[in-house]
Amino acid sequence: MRARQRHLNAKAAGASVVLDSRYITGLSDGSNVSSWSDRSGNSNDATTASNYPTYETNEQAGNPVVRFVSSSSTRLSCSSAAFTGSGSRFLMAAYKSTSTGTYINTAAGQGGVNSTGTWFAIAARTQFATGDPYIGCFGADTQNNKSTPDNAWKVATGAYDGTTLYTRKNSSEIDSVNRTLNTNNSALQVGYVNNAEYFNGDIAYVAAGGVAYSLPLLRRLEHSIGFSFKIACS
């Protein structure tokens, strides 16, 4: 089973978007990232024409990362929807937040308008609610048992199966709550959501899609990402 965990990937499991910093090509250390190619086969590349994050080599266990700076509003966005309607969805990210003090910053999520409930995101936050990761969605926030911010590399997961919204860190559940999500089709955003809550830190991997995964499959995906980026998962 462990060997299968190491080689399973979100692309094979039906993700709509897969972004992996190890496969960014043609950039040198410190270069602006205008496009992060989608490896899911759906051509959902994450791009920007301004406010570029940067490509940093040998930052995460020898791997490159994409670095975001909240004060510069750095961001990337996919042009196509990663999720479908108000149904099942998942979002995974390997990231390290470098913010300190009172902050809210979003590693990745479904962008949209708060008043219409079109957002679903992984965030690190110490304002309003302490949690790293914190999984938020309009009308469907996870309310309890959030993980204390640790500014370390982690594999964070938000997963919704149509009934229950799960918050997970390094393959361990830290919260689950029954909710009805009020969400519409929307593009995946990386490094921010809703033109606010810009991320401060490094991101190595993002995967997302409108798929209902069983918890055993979520664990296999999390272990695979953790093994790839040398992040300990339980």
One Martini backbone bead per residue (centre of mass of N, CA, C, O) as a GRO file, in nm:
protein
  234
    1MET     BB    1   0.057   0.063  -0.020
    2ARG     BB    2   0.291   0.265   0.001
    3ALA     BB    3   0.370   0.262  -0.299
    4ARG     BB    4   0.097   0.365  -0.401
    5GLN     BB    5   0.104   0.635  -0.250
    6ARG     BB    6   0.360   0.750  -0.396
    7HIS     BB    7   0.217   0.726  -0.706
    8LEU     BB    8  -0.017   0.875  -0.659
    9ASN     BB    9  -0.230   1.114  -0.836
   10ALA     BB   10  -0.445   1.369  -0.910
   11LYS     BB   11  -0.467   1.318  -1.210
   12ALA     BB   12  -0.555   1.015  -1.186
   13ALA     BB   13  -0.805   1.115  -0.981
   14GLY     BB   14  -0.953   1.379  -1.139
   15ALA     BB   15  -0.836   1.645  -1.164
   16SER     BB   16  -0.860   1.981  -1.295
   17VAL     BB   17  -0.602   2.074  -1.119
   18VAL     BB   18  -0.230   2.082  -1.160
   19LEU     BB   19   0.034   2.213  -0.951
   20ASP     BB   20   0.400   2.190  -1.012
   21SER     BB   21   0.710   2.317  -0.938
   22ARG     BB   22   0.898   2.088  -1.070
   23TYR     BB   23   0.767   2.167  -1.382
   24ILE     BB   24   0.904   2.424  -1.414
   25THR     BB   25   1.016   2.607  -1.700
   26GLY     BB   26   1.256   2.858  -1.808
   27LEU     BB   27   1.357   2.939  -1.514
   28SER     BB   28   1.506   3.139  -1.284
   29ASP     BB   29   1.615   3.262  -1.010
   30GLY     BB   30   1.364   3.510  -0.943
   31SER     BB   31   1.157   3.481  -1.146
   32ASN     BB   32   0.884   3.546  -1.305
   33VAL     BB   33   0.541   3.429  -1.281
   34SER     BB   34   0.301   3.401  -1.550
   35SER     BB   35   0.307   3.070  -1.559
   36TRP     BB   36   0.127   2.770  -1.449
   37SER     BB   37   0.119   2.456  -1.539
   38ASP     BB   38  -0.109   2.220  -1.616
   39ARG     BB   39  -0.117   1.851  -1.530
   40SER     BB   40  -0.422   1.732  -1.594
   41GLY     BB   41  -0.511   1.800  -1.916
   42ASN     BB   42  -0.704   2.089  -1.905
   43SER     BB   43  -0.557   2.372  -1.941
   44ASN     BB   44  -0.538   2.516  -1.630
   45ASP     BB   45  -0.368   2.762  -1.624
   46ALA     BB   46  -0.176   2.977  -1.420
   47THR     BB   47  -0.216   3.335  -1.443
   48THR     BB   48  -0.047   3.659  -1.526
   49ALA     BB   49   0.003   4.028  -1.602
   50SER     BB   50   0.059   4.076  -1.292
   51ASN     BB   51   0.171   4.039  -0.991
   52TYR     BB   52   0.425   3.857  -0.955
   53PRO     BB   53   0.551   3.583  -0.882
   54THR     BB   54   0.822   3.366  -0.782
   55TYR     BB   55   1.106   3.177  -0.867
   56GLU     BB   56   1.242   2.928  -0.638
   57THR     BB   57   1.525   2.764  -0.563
   58ASN     BB   58   1.598   2.542  -0.329
   59GLU     BB   59   1.352   2.556  -0.079
   60GLN     BB   60   1.213   2.248  -0.080
   61ALA     BB   61   1.393   1.993  -0.037
   62GLY     BB   62   1.523   2.100  -0.331
   63ASN     BB   63   1.281   2.250  -0.426
   64PRO     BB   64   1.085   2.440  -0.591
   65VAL     BB   65   0.905   2.760  -0.585
   66VAL     BB   66   0.628   2.973  -0.524
   67ARG     BB   67   0.639   3.321  -0.452
   68PHE     BB   68   0.453   3.513  -0.217
   69VAL     BB   69   0.340   3.867  -0.174
   70SER     BB   70   0.110   4.045  -0.011
   71SER     BB   71   0.211   4.349  -0.054
   72SER     BB   72   0.203   4.280  -0.389
   73SER     BB   73  -0.040   4.106  -0.488
   74THR     BB   74   0.018   3.826  -0.560
   75ARG     BB   75  -0.088   3.620  -0.855
   76LEU     BB   76  -0.311   3.351  -0.969
   77SER     BB   77  -0.517   3.232  -1.259
   78CYS     BB   78  -0.772   3.057  -1.382
   79SER     BB   79  -0.992   3.042  -1.667
   80SER     BB   80  -1.125   2.787  -1.548
   81ALA     BB   81  -1.321   2.573  -1.406
   82ALA     BB   82  -1.282   2.351  -1.112
   83PHE     BB   83  -1.587   2.356  -1.050
   84THR     BB   84  -1.925   2.222  -0.973
   85GLY     BB   85  -2.131   2.395  -0.846
   86SER     BB   86  -2.251   2.265  -0.514
   87GLY     BB   87  -2.075   2.027  -0.494
   88SER     BB   88  -1.828   1.843  -0.498
   89ARG     BB   89  -1.492   1.892  -0.344
   90PHE     BB   90  -1.134   1.980  -0.381
   91LEU     BB   91  -0.832   2.086  -0.187
   92MET     BB   92  -0.476   2.110  -0.243
   93ALA     BB   93  -0.171   2.198  -0.046
   94ALA     BB   94   0.172   2.291  -0.066
   95TYR     BB   95   0.282   2.490   0.216
   96LYS     BB   96   0.424   2.819   0.339
   97SER     BB   97   0.380   3.036   0.585
   98THR     BB   98   0.534   3.379   0.666
   99SER     BB   99   0.344   3.490   0.856
  100THR     BB  100   0.281   3.728   1.122
  101GLY     BB  101   0.057   3.760   1.348
  102THR     BB  102  -0.198   3.940   1.216
  103TYR     BB  103  -0.376   3.730   0.979
  104ILE     BB  104  -0.473   3.686   0.625
  105ASN     BB  105  -0.419   3.398   0.406
  106THR     BB  106  -0.436   3.262   0.067
  107ALA     BB  107  -0.332   2.995  -0.113
  108ALA     BB  108  -0.618   2.866  -0.219
  109GLY     BB  109  -0.908   2.907  -0.452
  110GLN     BB  110  -1.237   2.990  -0.497
  111GLY     BB  111  -1.353   3.235  -0.668
  112GLY     BB  112  -1.549   3.541  -0.579
  113VAL     BB  113  -1.847   3.629  -0.402
  114ASN     BB  114  -1.944   3.650  -0.086
  115SER     BB  115  -2.262   3.721  -0.116
  116THR     BB  116  -2.285   3.440  -0.310
  117GLY     BB  117  -2.086   3.201  -0.216
  118THR     BB  118  -1.802   3.200  -0.416
  119TRP     BB  119  -1.618   3.022  -0.189
  120PHE     BB  120  -1.308   2.810  -0.158
  121ALA     BB  121  -1.051   2.776   0.098
  122ILE     BB  122  -0.708   2.796   0.178
  123ALA     BB  123  -0.603   2.914   0.504
  124ALA     BB  124  -0.416   3.151   0.690
  125ARG     BB  125  -0.513   3.243   1.035
  126THR     BB  126  -0.545   3.510   1.318
  127GLN     BB  127  -0.812   3.628   1.223
  128PHE     BB  128  -1.112   3.550   1.395
  129ALA     BB  129  -0.939   3.277   1.325
  130THR     BB  130  -0.748   3.010   1.424
  131GLY     BB  131  -0.560   2.876   1.137
  132ASP     BB  132  -0.338   2.596   1.006
  133PRO     BB  133  -0.553   2.520   0.846
  134TYR     BB  134  -0.823   2.695   0.676
  135ILE     BB  135  -1.162   2.631   0.588
  136GLY     BB  136  -1.347   2.821   0.351
  137CYS     BB  137  -1.704   2.911   0.323
  138PHE     BB  138  -1.976   3.045   0.242
  139GLY     BB  139  -2.175   2.916   0.494
  140ALA     BB  140  -1.906   2.686   0.552
  141ASP     BB  141  -1.745   2.699   0.798
  142THR     BB  142  -1.503   2.594   1.000
  143GLN     BB  143  -1.526   2.625   1.363
  144ASN     BB  144  -1.322   2.398   1.466
  145ASN     BB  145  -1.011   2.265   1.531
  146LYS     BB  146  -0.777   2.429   1.455
  147SER     BB  147  -0.466   2.480   1.343
  148THR     BB  148  -0.180   2.593   1.443
  149PRO     BB  149   0.032   2.812   1.351
  150ASP     BB  150   0.378   2.714   1.205
  151ASN     BB  151   0.545   2.790   0.945
  152ALA     BB  152   0.523   2.518   0.785
  153TRP     BB  153   0.530   2.253   0.605
  154LYS     BB  154   0.229   2.145   0.422
  155VAL     BB  155  -0.066   1.938   0.388
  156ALA     BB  156  -0.361   2.073   0.263
  157THR     BB  157  -0.723   2.006   0.315
  158GLY     BB  158  -1.024   2.037   0.124
  159ALA     BB  159  -1.345   1.863   0.173
  160TYR     BB  160  -1.646   1.780  -0.025
  161ASP     BB  161  -1.938   1.539  -0.034
  162GLY     BB  162  -2.230   1.712   0.008
  163THR     BB  163  -2.216   1.729   0.347
  164THR     BB  164  -1.906   1.728   0.426
  165LEU     BB  165  -1.656   1.932   0.580
  166TYR     BB  166  -1.304   1.908   0.544
  167THR     BB  167  -1.014   1.928   0.761
  168ARG     BB  168  -0.662   1.899   0.664
  169LYS     BB  169  -0.336   1.776   0.804
  170ASN     BB  170  -0.110   1.563   0.717
  171SER     BB  171  -0.348   1.332   0.705
  172SER     BB  172  -0.525   1.490   0.923
  173GLU     BB  173  -0.799   1.545   1.103
  174ILE     BB  174  -0.936   1.873   1.233
  175ASP     BB  175  -1.221   1.874   1.073
  176SER     BB  176  -1.590   1.838   1.085
  177VAL     BB  177  -1.883   1.947   0.889
  178ASN     BB  178  -2.207   2.016   0.835
  179ARG     BB  179  -2.294   2.135   0.502
  180THR     BB  180  -2.421   2.388   0.276
  181LEU     BB  181  -2.314   2.480  -0.020
  182ASN     BB  182  -2.272   2.815  -0.172
  183THR     BB  183  -2.186   2.747  -0.504
  184ASN     BB  184  -2.015   2.831  -0.797
  185ASN     BB  185  -1.872   2.860  -1.070
  186SER     BB  186  -1.502   2.874  -1.060
  187ALA     BB  187  -1.202   2.986  -1.041
  188LEU     BB  188  -0.877   2.925  -0.973
  189GLN     BB  189  -0.683   3.053  -0.705
  190VAL     BB  190  -0.343   3.181  -0.641
  191GLY     BB  191  -0.256   3.370  -0.352
  192TYR     BB  192  -0.578   3.410  -0.351
  193VAL     BB  193  -0.908   3.570  -0.281
  194ASN     BB  194  -1.126   3.806  -0.381
  195ASN     BB  195  -0.910   4.036  -0.386
  196ALA     BB  196  -0.789   3.900  -0.120
  197GLU     BB  197  -0.596   3.751   0.098
  198TYR     BB  198  -0.296   3.749   0.056
  199PHE     BB  199  -0.014   3.567   0.016
  200ASN     BB  200   0.260   3.459   0.248
  201GLY     BB  201   0.476   3.257   0.057
  202ASP     BB  202   0.499   2.910  -0.024
  203ILE     BB  203   0.438   2.711  -0.329
  204ALA     BB  204   0.435   2.365  -0.469
  205TYR     BB  205   0.117   2.271  -0.452
  206VAL     BB  206  -0.185   2.211  -0.659
  207ALA     BB  207  -0.519   2.072  -0.612
  208ALA     BB  208  -0.834   2.039  -0.807
  209GLY     BB  209  -1.197   1.957  -0.775
  210GLY     BB  210  -1.514   1.785  -0.866
  211VAL     BB  211  -1.459   1.561  -0.617
  212ALA     BB  212  -1.545   1.260  -0.441
  213TYR     BB  213  -1.359   1.157  -0.178
  214SER     BB  214  -1.241   0.931   0.000
  215LEU     BB  215  -1.051   0.908   0.274
  216PRO     BB  216  -0.847   0.698   0.168
  217LEU     BB  217  -0.777   0.865  -0.089
  218LEU     BB  218  -0.684   1.118   0.047
  219ARG     BB  219  -0.448   0.985   0.194
  220ARG     BB  220  -0.296   0.893  -0.058
  221LEU     BB  221  -0.252   1.174  -0.174
  222GLU     BB  222  -0.109   1.302   0.069
  223HIS     BB  223   0.126   1.100   0.078
  224SER     BB  224   0.230   1.158  -0.205
  225ILE     BB  225   0.294   1.455  -0.159
  226GLY     BB  226   0.471   1.421   0.089
  227PHE     BB  227   0.685   1.245  -0.049
  228SER     BB  228   0.767   1.444  -0.279
  229PHE     BB  229   0.818   1.693  -0.038
  230LYS     BB  230   0.906   1.597   0.246
  231ILE     BB  231   0.627   1.555   0.413
  232ALA     BB  232   0.495   1.473   0.702
  233CYS     BB  233   0.265   1.202   0.730
  234SER     BB  234   0.030   1.013   0.920
   0.00000   0.00000   0.00000
